[in-house]
Amino acid sequence: VPTRCRARAAFADARASTARERTRRDETRRTQKRPTMRVLVTGGAGYIGSHTCVRLLDAGYDVVVVDNYDNSCAIALDRVRAIVGDAVSARLSAHEVDCCDADALEEVFATYDGRGGVDAVIHFAGLKAVGESVAKPMRYYSNNITSTLVLCDVMARHGCKKIIFSSSATVYGEPATVPCTEDFPTAALNPYGRTKLFIEHILTDLYKSDQAWDVAILRYFNPVGAHASGTLGEDPKGIPNNLMPFVQQVAVGRRPELSVFGTDYPTQDGTGRRDYIHVVDLADGHVAAVKKLTDSVSKAGLITVNLGTGKSTSVLELVAAFEKASGKTIPMKMVDRRPGDAAEVYAKTDKAFDVLGWRAERTIEDCCIDQWKWASTNPYGYAGKEDAE
Ligand code: NAD
Ligand code: UDP
């Protein structure tokens, strides 16, 4: 046998044995009896991420947070630890790492390789302010897209091919009809929305190229509310873009009045209607998605699911519910429509129930009660008045 053929055969043997070794390792990891599964949560110190950490820990998962604290702070994770208690909080670890930094992310995954690895990733990390994305599109494309590419690459290298991605109802653009079903045409109206849409495409192409992946694209409607303890909530930097945090800041005296964007929509009271979902319900939707992706009996594949309540609430109805919950009056100024705002957006929720066995349980009143608990005890967020202003 010519030397070159022998060398090629030896090389093929070596490759086959490495592949066998890798399969054996993956198999061992899958079947190994570990006390708990491990979920890595990027952006875990943020608003939705921190609430999801609580629910994951409560559900018995080990949780590894990766966050660069660009729009959050480590205090949120201290609050998570306090909520779940000492014994459970031992299952939470945190790494101050930018997901765009491949070497640093690689190190995080390597830390857990010898301890059963990471079973699934929830990818919350990203920038989310629509207005800022228009002013600084490159920052948004660079952060949101690079972090996803780097993350998927590092995950694959460590044998973890299960990812849950934070998408948004923003990918429905201005829907022609409501409720929005997952098969509606998608559109993006600004750079932030385009990053969400691009990442949906990237993950879809990744799955099509390698069906060993399981991918859950979760399209959130309007997350509001806070943990019922009042210790965990949304803490936006600067002037809030969204309705609920703005209302909250008016209630605690940080802003003089709420501008109501448009009173001439074709809705009952003329103001825009949205599907407000309690952040703890949303967090539970992620726990359901982790269960679906790590189910040892049936493979999830690629799933795209709305996380909403299936009901819409107008701006004036939300303000009334908040006034009732807080006992505060919210001064309002009626102004022109905000460009790009749809009259009404809400979710069709059947697929979430069919695929994940999940549905939102809390009402808009619950949202306002918990939002006020958080606002009244943390009027300036986690850091206090001096840092907030
Ligand atoms: P958030 O800003 O509170 O949380 C995002 C977290 O990601 C922050 O802790 C931030 O520090 C971190 N982060 C950002 N870039 C990072 C990077 N490169 N590396 C590591 N960490 C990074 O936002 P949120 O409201 O909790 O939203 C979470 C996700 O859900 C985002 O992707 C957002 O686009 C998406 N989403 C949010 C809403 C909403 O209304 N809150 C609606 C739809 C979708
Ligand atoms: N809105 C408002 N005043 C504000 C912020 C929002 O009247 O200061 C309205 C907005 O026009 C929309 C609804 O509140 O009808 C929800 O807006 P938000 O930005 O929270 O969510 P999105 O429009 O992105 O779904």
Short mmCIF file of C-alpha atoms and ligand atoms in Angstrom, two decimals:
data_model
loop_
_atom_site.label_atom_id
_atom_site.label_comp_id
_atom_site.label_asym_id
_atom_site.label_seq_id
_atom_site.Cartn_x
_atom_site.Cartn_y
_atom_site.Cartn_z
CA VAL A 1 0.00 0.00 0.00
CA PRO A 2 1.51 3.36 -1.01
CA THR A 3 2.69 5.48 1.92
CA ARG A 4 0.29 8.31 1.04
CA CYS A 5 -2.72 5.93 1.18
CA ARG A 6 -1.54 4.49 4.49
CA ALA A 7 -1.17 8.00 5.87
CA ARG A 8 -4.63 8.92 4.62
CA ALA A 9 -6.11 5.74 6.16
CA ALA A 10 -4.37 6.48 9.46
CA PHE A 11 -5.68 10.01 9.35
CA ALA A 12 -9.23 8.76 8.63
CA ASP A 13 -8.89 6.28 11.53
CA ALA A 14 -7.76 9.04 13.85
CA ARG A 15 -10.65 11.25 12.75
CA ALA A 16 -13.16 8.44 13.23
CA SER A 17 -11.80 7.69 16.66
CA THR A 18 -11.95 11.40 17.63
CA ALA A 19 -15.54 11.51 16.37
CA ARG A 20 -16.33 8.32 18.33
CA GLU A 21 -14.73 9.85 21.40
CA ARG A 22 -16.76 13.04 20.95
CA THR A 23 -20.00 11.05 20.53
CA ARG A 24 -19.14 9.00 23.63
CA ARG A 25 -18.45 12.20 25.58
CA ASP A 26 -21.73 13.77 24.43
CA GLU A 27 -23.57 10.54 25.24
CA THR A 28 -22.00 10.41 28.72
CA ARG A 29 -22.92 14.03 29.27
CA ARG A 30 -26.50 13.33 28.19
CA THR A 31 -26.95 10.25 30.29
CA GLN A 32 -24.78 11.22 33.26
CA LYS A 33 -26.87 11.46 36.40
CA ARG A 34 -26.28 15.01 37.45
CA PRO A 35 -28.37 16.42 40.25
CA THR A 36 -29.54 19.29 38.04
CA MET A 37 -29.34 20.60 34.51
CA ARG A 38 -27.28 23.69 33.87
CA VAL A 39 -28.64 26.68 31.94
CA LEU A 40 -26.38 29.52 30.86
CA VAL A 41 -28.23 32.83 30.77
CA THR A 42 -26.68 35.68 28.81
CA GLY A 43 -27.95 39.06 29.96
CA GLY A 44 -29.08 37.36 33.17
CA ALA A 45 -28.70 40.51 35.28
CA GLY A 46 -31.15 42.44 33.10
CA TYR A 47 -34.88 42.93 33.57
CA ILE A 48 -36.24 39.74 32.02
CA GLY A 49 -33.04 37.77 32.65
CA SER A 50 -33.03 38.33 36.42
CA HIS A 51 -36.67 37.22 36.78
CA THR A 52 -35.93 34.18 34.64
CA CYS A 53 -32.96 33.28 36.86
CA VAL A 54 -35.31 33.20 39.87
CA ARG A 55 -37.77 30.91 38.11
CA LEU A 56 -35.01 28.63 36.77
CA LEU A 57 -33.45 28.31 40.22
CA ASP A 58 -36.89 27.68 41.74
CA ALA A 59 -37.43 24.97 39.13
CA GLY A 60 -34.19 23.25 40.17
CA TYR A 61 -31.74 24.28 37.44
CA ASP A 62 -28.14 25.36 37.94
CA VAL A 63 -27.82 28.85 36.47
CA VAL A 64 -24.73 30.48 34.99
CA VAL A 65 -25.15 34.18 34.24
CA VAL A 66 -22.98 35.92 31.65
CA ASP A 67 -23.47 39.68 31.59
CA ASN A 68 -21.25 42.68 30.90
CA TYR A 69 -23.56 44.90 33.01
CA ASP A 70 -23.89 47.34 30.13
CA ASN A 71 -27.55 47.94 31.05
CA SER A 72 -27.76 46.29 34.46
CA CYS A 73 -25.83 45.80 37.65
CA ALA A 74 -24.68 42.97 39.88
CA ILE A 75 -27.06 44.13 42.63
CA ALA A 76 -29.90 42.57 40.62
CA LEU A 77 -28.23 39.18 41.06
CA ASP A 78 -27.82 39.79 44.81
CA ARG A 79 -31.59 40.34 44.87
CA VAL A 80 -32.09 37.10 42.93
CA ARG A 81 -29.98 35.30 45.57
CA ALA A 82 -32.00 36.87 48.39
CA ILE A 83 -35.30 35.80 46.79
CA VAL A 84 -34.32 32.16 46.32
CA GLY A 85 -32.50 31.86 49.64
CA ASP A 86 -29.02 30.72 50.65
CA ALA A 87 -29.28 27.03 49.81
CA VAL A 88 -30.67 27.55 46.31
CA SER A 89 -28.49 30.56 45.50
CA ALA A 90 -25.43 28.29 45.66
CA ARG A 91 -26.64 27.04 42.27
CA LEU A 92 -26.21 30.50 40.73
CA SER A 93 -22.88 31.69 39.40
CA ALA A 94 -22.13 34.88 37.49
CA HIS A 95 -19.40 35.94 35.08
CA GLU A 96 -18.79 39.53 34.04
CA VAL A 97 -18.14 38.85 30.39
CA ASP A 98 -19.06 40.48 27.09
CA CYS A 99 -20.63 37.89 24.79
CA CYS A 100 -18.77 39.44 21.85
CA ASP A 101 -15.49 38.40 23.51
CA ALA A 102 -14.93 34.88 22.16
CA ASP A 103 -11.95 34.09 24.41
CA ALA A 104 -13.72 35.15 27.58
CA LEU A 105 -16.87 33.24 26.64
CA GLU A 106 -14.76 30.21 25.77
CA GLU A 107 -13.28 30.35 29.27
CA VAL A 108 -16.73 30.42 30.86
CA PHE A 109 -17.88 27.33 28.96
CA ALA A 110 -14.57 25.59 29.70
CA THR A 111 -15.16 26.15 33.44
CA TYR A 112 -18.20 23.86 33.27
CA ASP A 113 -16.89 21.27 30.78
CA GLY A 114 -15.56 19.00 33.48
CA ARG A 115 -18.76 19.40 35.48
CA GLY A 116 -21.30 18.14 32.98
CA GLY A 117 -21.19 21.18 30.70
CA VAL A 118 -23.99 23.55 29.81
CA ASP A 119 -27.27 21.91 28.78
CA ALA A 120 -28.98 24.94 27.24
CA VAL A 121 -28.49 28.65 26.75
CA ILE A 122 -31.02 31.46 27.05
CA HIS A 123 -29.70 34.41 25.06
CA PHE A 124 -31.14 37.63 26.50
CA ALA A 125 -27.98 39.71 26.09
CA GLY A 126 -28.55 42.59 23.73
CA LEU A 127 -29.23 46.28 23.41
CA LYS A 128 -32.91 47.14 23.20
CA ALA A 129 -33.59 50.88 22.97
CA VAL A 130 -35.32 51.59 19.65
CA GLY A 131 -34.43 55.32 19.59
CA GLU A 132 -30.79 54.69 20.41
CA SER A 133 -30.65 52.04 17.69
CA VAL A 134 -31.65 54.68 15.13
CA ALA A 135 -28.96 57.07 16.38
CA LYS A 136 -26.27 54.40 16.79
CA PRO A 137 -27.11 51.56 14.38
CA MET A 138 -23.58 50.19 14.22
CA ARG A 139 -23.48 49.75 17.99
CA TYR A 140 -26.69 47.71 17.76
CA TYR A 141 -25.64 45.59 14.80
CA SER A 142 -22.23 45.01 16.30
CA ASN A 143 -23.37 44.10 19.80
CA ASN A 144 -26.54 42.14 19.10
CA ILE A 145 -25.39 40.23 16.07
CA THR A 146 -21.73 39.64 16.98
CA SER A 147 -22.69 38.38 20.44
CA THR A 148 -25.05 35.83 18.86
CA LEU A 149 -22.49 34.63 16.29
CA VAL A 150 -19.76 34.31 18.92
CA LEU A 151 -22.10 32.59 21.37
CA CYS A 152 -23.31 29.97 18.86
CA ASP A 153 -19.75 29.23 17.81
CA VAL A 154 -18.53 28.75 21.39
CA MET A 155 -21.61 26.69 22.28
CA ALA A 156 -21.04 24.31 19.36
CA ARG A 157 -17.40 23.87 20.32
CA HIS A 158 -18.53 22.79 23.78
CA GLY A 159 -21.21 20.39 22.56
CA CYS A 160 -24.15 22.58 23.59
CA LYS A 161 -26.63 23.02 20.75
CA LYS A 162 -29.76 24.21 22.51
CA ILE A 163 -30.53 27.91 22.40
CA ILE A 164 -33.50 30.05 23.36
CA PHE A 165 -33.48 33.49 21.78
CA SER A 166 -35.22 36.69 22.94
CA SER A 167 -37.03 37.96 19.91
CA SER A 168 -39.82 40.48 19.91
CA ALA A 169 -43.27 41.23 18.56
CA THR A 170 -41.48 44.10 16.84
CA VAL A 171 -40.74 41.61 14.01
CA TYR A 172 -44.44 41.81 13.06
CA GLY A 173 -43.90 45.49 12.15
CA GLU A 174 -47.32 47.11 11.82
CA PRO A 175 -49.46 43.96 11.50
CA ALA A 176 -52.32 44.14 9.00
CA THR A 177 -54.61 42.29 11.41
CA VAL A 178 -54.56 41.08 15.02
CA PRO A 179 -53.99 38.81 16.87
CA CYS A 180 -50.49 38.12 15.52
CA THR A 181 -49.81 34.49 14.65
CA GLU A 182 -46.30 33.18 14.27
CA ASP A 183 -46.70 32.72 10.52
CA PHE A 184 -47.43 36.43 9.89
CA PRO A 185 -45.05 38.16 7.50
CA THR A 186 -42.17 39.78 9.32
CA ALA A 187 -40.84 43.30 8.95
CA ALA A 188 -38.58 45.56 10.90
CA LEU A 189 -39.03 49.28 11.27
CA ASN A 190 -35.72 50.26 12.90
CA PRO A 191 -32.18 48.91 13.47
CA TYR A 192 -33.15 47.28 16.78
CA GLY A 193 -35.98 45.37 15.07
CA ARG A 194 -33.66 44.45 12.22
CA THR A 195 -31.16 42.89 14.65
CA LYS A 196 -33.98 40.72 16.04
CA LEU A 197 -35.09 39.72 12.56
CA PHE A 198 -31.53 39.04 11.33
CA ILE A 199 -30.82 36.88 14.37
CA GLU A 200 -34.03 34.92 13.76
CA HIS A 201 -32.74 34.27 10.21
CA ILE A 202 -29.24 33.40 11.45
CA LEU A 203 -30.59 30.85 13.93
CA THR A 204 -32.94 29.40 11.33
CA ASP A 205 -30.07 28.98 8.84
CA LEU A 206 -27.90 27.47 11.59
CA TYR A 207 -30.60 24.93 12.37
CA LYS A 208 -31.14 24.11 8.69
CA SER A 209 -27.40 23.48 8.30
CA ASP A 210 -27.13 21.28 11.39
CA GLN A 211 -30.25 19.71 12.83
CA ALA A 212 -28.42 18.62 15.95
CA TRP A 213 -29.38 22.11 17.15
CA ASP A 214 -32.60 22.86 19.02
CA VAL A 215 -33.65 26.48 18.68
CA ALA A 216 -36.53 28.30 20.35
CA ILE A 217 -37.26 31.78 19.03
CA LEU A 218 -39.51 33.47 21.56
CA ARG A 219 -41.32 36.61 20.42
CA TYR A 220 -42.17 38.68 23.47
CA PHE A 221 -45.03 41.12 23.46
CA ASN A 222 -44.83 43.90 26.12
CA PRO A 223 -43.12 42.72 29.32
CA VAL A 224 -44.17 44.70 32.41
CA GLY A 225 -44.48 44.16 36.16
CA ALA A 226 -41.94 42.99 38.66
CA HIS A 227 -41.25 40.19 41.11
CA ALA A 228 -43.99 40.03 43.76
CA SER A 229 -41.39 40.65 46.49
CA GLY A 230 -40.90 44.17 45.10
CA THR A 231 -37.13 43.64 45.14
CA LEU A 232 -36.59 42.90 41.45
CA GLY A 233 -37.83 45.01 38.55
CA GLU A 234 -37.03 47.07 35.49
CA ASP A 235 -34.43 49.77 35.98
CA PRO A 236 -34.07 51.68 32.72
CA LYS A 237 -31.19 54.11 32.28
CA GLY A 238 -32.18 57.64 31.18
CA ILE A 239 -35.65 58.54 29.96
CA PRO A 240 -37.76 55.38 29.55
CA ASN A 241 -38.97 54.58 26.03
CA ASN A 242 -41.73 52.29 27.14
CA LEU A 243 -45.07 53.12 28.64
CA MET A 244 -45.01 51.24 31.96
CA PRO A 245 -41.60 52.44 33.21
CA PHE A 246 -42.57 55.97 32.20
CA VAL A 247 -45.84 55.76 34.15
CA GLN A 248 -43.88 54.39 37.11
CA GLN A 249 -41.45 57.32 37.03
CA VAL A 250 -44.33 59.82 36.93
CA ALA A 251 -45.91 58.05 39.93
CA VAL A 252 -42.75 58.38 42.05
CA GLY A 253 -42.26 62.02 41.05
CA ARG A 254 -39.28 61.61 38.72
CA ARG A 255 -41.22 62.95 35.70
CA PRO A 256 -44.01 65.55 35.77
CA GLU A 257 -46.45 63.92 33.34
CA LEU A 258 -47.02 61.17 30.83
CA SER A 259 -47.30 62.08 27.17
CA VAL A 260 -49.99 59.92 25.59
CA PHE A 261 -48.88 59.30 22.03
CA GLY A 262 -52.01 59.60 19.93
CA THR A 263 -55.69 59.71 20.86
CA ASP A 264 -57.10 59.23 17.36
CA TYR A 265 -56.36 55.56 16.78
CA PRO A 266 -59.28 53.41 15.59
CA THR A 267 -59.63 51.89 19.07
CA GLN A 268 -62.39 52.29 21.65
CA ASP A 269 -60.74 55.18 23.55
CA GLY A 270 -58.50 56.34 20.71
CA THR A 271 -55.21 55.29 22.34
CA GLY A 272 -52.88 52.49 21.27
CA ARG A 273 -53.48 48.95 22.52
CA ARG A 274 -50.74 46.46 23.42
CA ASP A 275 -50.40 43.00 24.92
CA TYR A 276 -48.78 43.57 28.35
CA ILE A 277 -47.35 40.39 29.83
CA HIS A 278 -46.20 40.04 33.45
CA VAL A 279 -42.43 39.49 33.53
CA VAL A 280 -42.81 36.47 35.84
CA ASP A 281 -45.20 34.82 33.36
CA LEU A 282 -42.63 35.58 30.67
CA ALA A 283 -39.90 34.04 32.82
CA ASP A 284 -42.03 30.92 33.21
CA GLY A 285 -42.34 30.78 29.42
CA HIS A 286 -38.55 30.44 29.33
CA VAL A 287 -38.54 27.64 31.87
CA ALA A 288 -41.13 25.87 29.69
CA ALA A 289 -38.89 26.41 26.64
CA VAL A 290 -35.85 24.98 28.47
CA LYS A 291 -37.93 21.91 29.37
CA LYS A 292 -39.02 21.54 25.76
CA LEU A 293 -35.47 21.82 24.40
CA THR A 294 -33.94 19.45 26.96
CA ASP A 295 -36.73 16.88 26.75
CA SER A 296 -35.00 13.53 26.34
CA VAL A 297 -38.01 11.89 24.64
CA SER A 298 -38.83 14.20 21.74
CA LYS A 299 -36.55 16.58 19.87
CA ALA A 300 -37.74 20.20 19.71
CA GLY A 301 -36.03 21.23 16.46
CA LEU A 302 -36.72 24.84 15.49
CA ILE A 303 -39.70 26.48 17.13
CA THR A 304 -40.97 30.05 16.94
CA VAL A 305 -43.47 31.00 19.60
CA ASN A 306 -45.27 34.14 20.75
CA LEU A 307 -45.11 34.92 24.45
CA GLY A 308 -48.04 37.20 25.15
CA THR A 309 -51.40 37.10 26.94
CA GLY A 310 -53.70 37.22 23.91
CA LYS A 311 -55.41 40.38 25.27
CA SER A 312 -54.78 44.04 24.60
CA THR A 313 -54.98 47.03 26.94
CA SER A 314 -55.13 50.68 25.88
CA VAL A 315 -52.80 53.39 27.22
CA LEU A 316 -55.69 54.94 29.18
CA GLU A 317 -56.75 51.55 30.60
CA LEU A 318 -53.20 50.83 31.73
CA VAL A 319 -52.91 54.25 33.39
CA ALA A 320 -56.25 53.69 35.17
CA ALA A 321 -55.11 50.26 36.43
CA PHE A 322 -51.83 51.75 37.64
CA GLU A 323 -53.59 54.64 39.40
CA LYS A 324 -55.82 52.12 41.17
CA ALA A 325 -52.86 49.94 42.23
CA SER A 326 -50.72 52.85 43.41
CA GLY A 327 -53.29 55.30 44.72
CA LYS A 328 -51.40 57.96 42.70
CA THR A 329 -52.76 60.26 40.03
CA ILE A 330 -50.80 60.19 36.76
CA PRO A 331 -50.98 63.61 35.05
CA MET A 332 -51.29 63.16 31.28
CA LYS A 333 -50.73 65.30 28.22
CA MET A 334 -52.33 64.19 24.95
CA VAL A 335 -49.82 64.57 22.11
CA ASP A 336 -49.39 63.40 18.51
CA ARG A 337 -48.89 59.78 17.55
CA ARG A 338 -45.36 58.40 17.82
CA PRO A 339 -44.14 57.57 14.29
CA GLY A 340 -44.18 53.86 13.52
CA ASP A 341 -46.68 52.95 16.27
CA ALA A 342 -49.42 50.48 15.36
CA ALA A 343 -52.96 50.98 16.68
CA GLU A 344 -53.22 47.54 18.22
CA VAL A 345 -50.85 44.62 18.65
CA TYR A 346 -51.56 41.44 20.56
CA ALA A 347 -50.59 37.81 20.40
CA LYS A 348 -52.32 34.67 19.33
CA THR A 349 -51.27 32.40 22.15
CA ASP A 350 -52.43 28.95 21.02
CA LYS A 351 -49.03 27.86 19.72
CA ALA A 352 -47.30 28.66 23.03
CA PHE A 353 -49.82 26.45 24.80
CA ASP A 354 -49.67 23.65 22.22
CA VAL A 355 -45.86 23.59 21.94
CA LEU A 356 -44.69 24.66 25.40
CA GLY A 357 -47.74 23.85 27.53
CA TRP A 358 -47.46 27.41 28.82
CA ARG A 359 -49.85 30.31 29.07
CA ALA A 360 -49.73 33.64 30.90
CA GLU A 361 -51.73 33.72 34.11
CA ARG A 362 -51.41 37.20 35.55
CA THR A 363 -53.76 40.11 34.78
CA ILE A 364 -52.97 43.72 34.00
CA GLU A 365 -54.06 44.49 37.59
CA ASP A 366 -51.43 42.02 38.91
CA CYS A 367 -48.85 43.71 36.68
CA CYS A 368 -49.65 47.15 38.10
CA ILE A 369 -49.69 45.95 41.73
CA ASP A 370 -46.25 44.34 41.40
CA GLN A 371 -44.88 47.24 39.37
CA TRP A 372 -45.93 49.61 42.14
CA LYS A 373 -44.40 47.41 44.85
CA TRP A 374 -41.09 47.62 42.99
CA ALA A 375 -41.44 51.34 42.18
CA SER A 376 -42.45 52.46 45.64
CA THR A 377 -39.62 50.61 47.35
CA ASN A 378 -36.98 51.29 44.65
CA PRO A 379 -38.03 54.64 43.14
CA TYR A 380 -34.56 55.18 41.68
CA GLY A 381 -33.87 51.57 40.73
CA TYR A 382 -31.08 49.43 42.15
CA ALA A 383 -28.41 52.07 42.44
CA GLY A 384 -30.35 54.81 44.23
CA LYS A 385 -31.03 58.44 43.45
CA GLU A 386 -27.52 59.78 42.83
CA ASP A 387 -26.58 57.14 40.26
CA ALA A 388 -29.97 57.24 38.55
CA GLU A 389 -29.80 60.98 37.77
P1 NAD B 1 -32.05 44.47 29.68
O1 NAD B 1 -31.29 45.57 29.03
O2 NAD B 1 -32.61 44.72 31.03
O3 NAD B 1 -31.19 43.14 29.71
C1 NAD B 1 -30.23 42.85 28.72
C2 NAD B 1 -28.96 42.43 29.45
O4 NAD B 1 -27.98 42.09 28.48
C3 NAD B 1 -28.38 43.56 30.30
O5 NAD B 1 -28.11 43.04 31.58
C4 NAD B 1 -27.08 43.95 29.58
O6 NAD B 1 -26.11 44.39 30.47
C5 NAD B 1 -26.73 42.63 28.90
N1 NAD B 1 -25.90 42.75 27.71
C6 NAD B 1 -26.08 43.53 26.62
N2 NAD B 1 -25.10 43.32 25.72
C7 NAD B 1 -24.29 42.36 26.24
C8 NAD B 1 -23.14 41.71 25.79
N3 NAD B 1 -22.57 41.99 24.61
N4 NAD B 1 -22.56 40.79 26.59
C9 NAD B 1 -23.08 40.48 27.80
N5 NAD B 1 -24.19 41.07 28.28
C10 NAD B 1 -24.79 42.00 27.51
O7 NAD B 1 -33.23 44.07 28.68
P2 NAD B 1 -34.47 43.11 28.92
O8 NAD B 1 -35.69 43.95 28.90
O9 NAD B 1 -34.24 42.19 30.04
O10 NAD B 1 -34.45 42.33 27.54
C11 NAD B 1 -33.79 41.08 27.40
C12 NAD B 1 -33.85 40.66 25.95
O11 NAD B 1 -35.21 40.60 25.53
C13 NAD B 1 -33.17 41.64 24.98
O12 NAD B 1 -32.52 40.90 23.98
C14 NAD B 1 -34.32 42.42 24.40
O13 NAD B 1 -34.04 42.90 23.11
C15 NAD B 1 -35.41 41.37 24.37
N6 NAD B 1 -36.76 41.94 24.41
C16 NAD B 1 -37.10 42.81 25.40
C17 NAD B 1 -38.36 43.39 25.42
C18 NAD B 1 -38.74 44.40 26.48
O14 NAD B 1 -39.68 45.15 26.27
N7 NAD B 1 -38.07 44.43 27.62
C19 NAD B 1 -39.30 43.06 24.41
C20 NAD B 1 -38.91 42.15 23.43
C21 NAD B 1 -37.64 41.58 23.43
N1 UDP B 2 -46.90 55.25 24.85
C1 UDP B 2 -47.33 56.48 25.27
N2 UDP B 2 -46.46 57.27 25.98
C2 UDP B 2 -45.18 56.89 26.28
C3 UDP B 2 -44.76 55.61 25.83
C4 UDP B 2 -45.64 54.82 25.11
O1 UDP B 2 -48.47 56.86 25.02
O2 UDP B 2 -44.45 57.66 26.91
C5 UDP B 2 -47.83 54.37 24.11
C6 UDP B 2 -47.35 53.92 22.74
O3 UDP B 2 -47.77 54.84 21.74
C7 UDP B 2 -48.03 52.57 22.59
C8 UDP B 2 -48.09 52.04 24.02
O4 UDP B 2 -47.94 53.18 24.87
O5 UDP B 2 -49.37 52.71 22.14
C9 UDP B 2 -46.95 51.05 24.36
O6 UDP B 2 -45.70 51.65 24.00
P1 UDP B 2 -44.32 50.94 24.34
O7 UDP B 2 -43.23 51.81 23.82
O8 UDP B 2 -44.30 50.59 25.78
O9 UDP B 2 -44.40 49.56 23.55
P2 UDP B 2 -44.37 49.28 21.96
O10 UDP B 2 -45.05 50.42 21.26
O11 UDP B 2 -42.95 49.14 21.60
O12 UDP B 2 -45.14 48.02 21.81
#
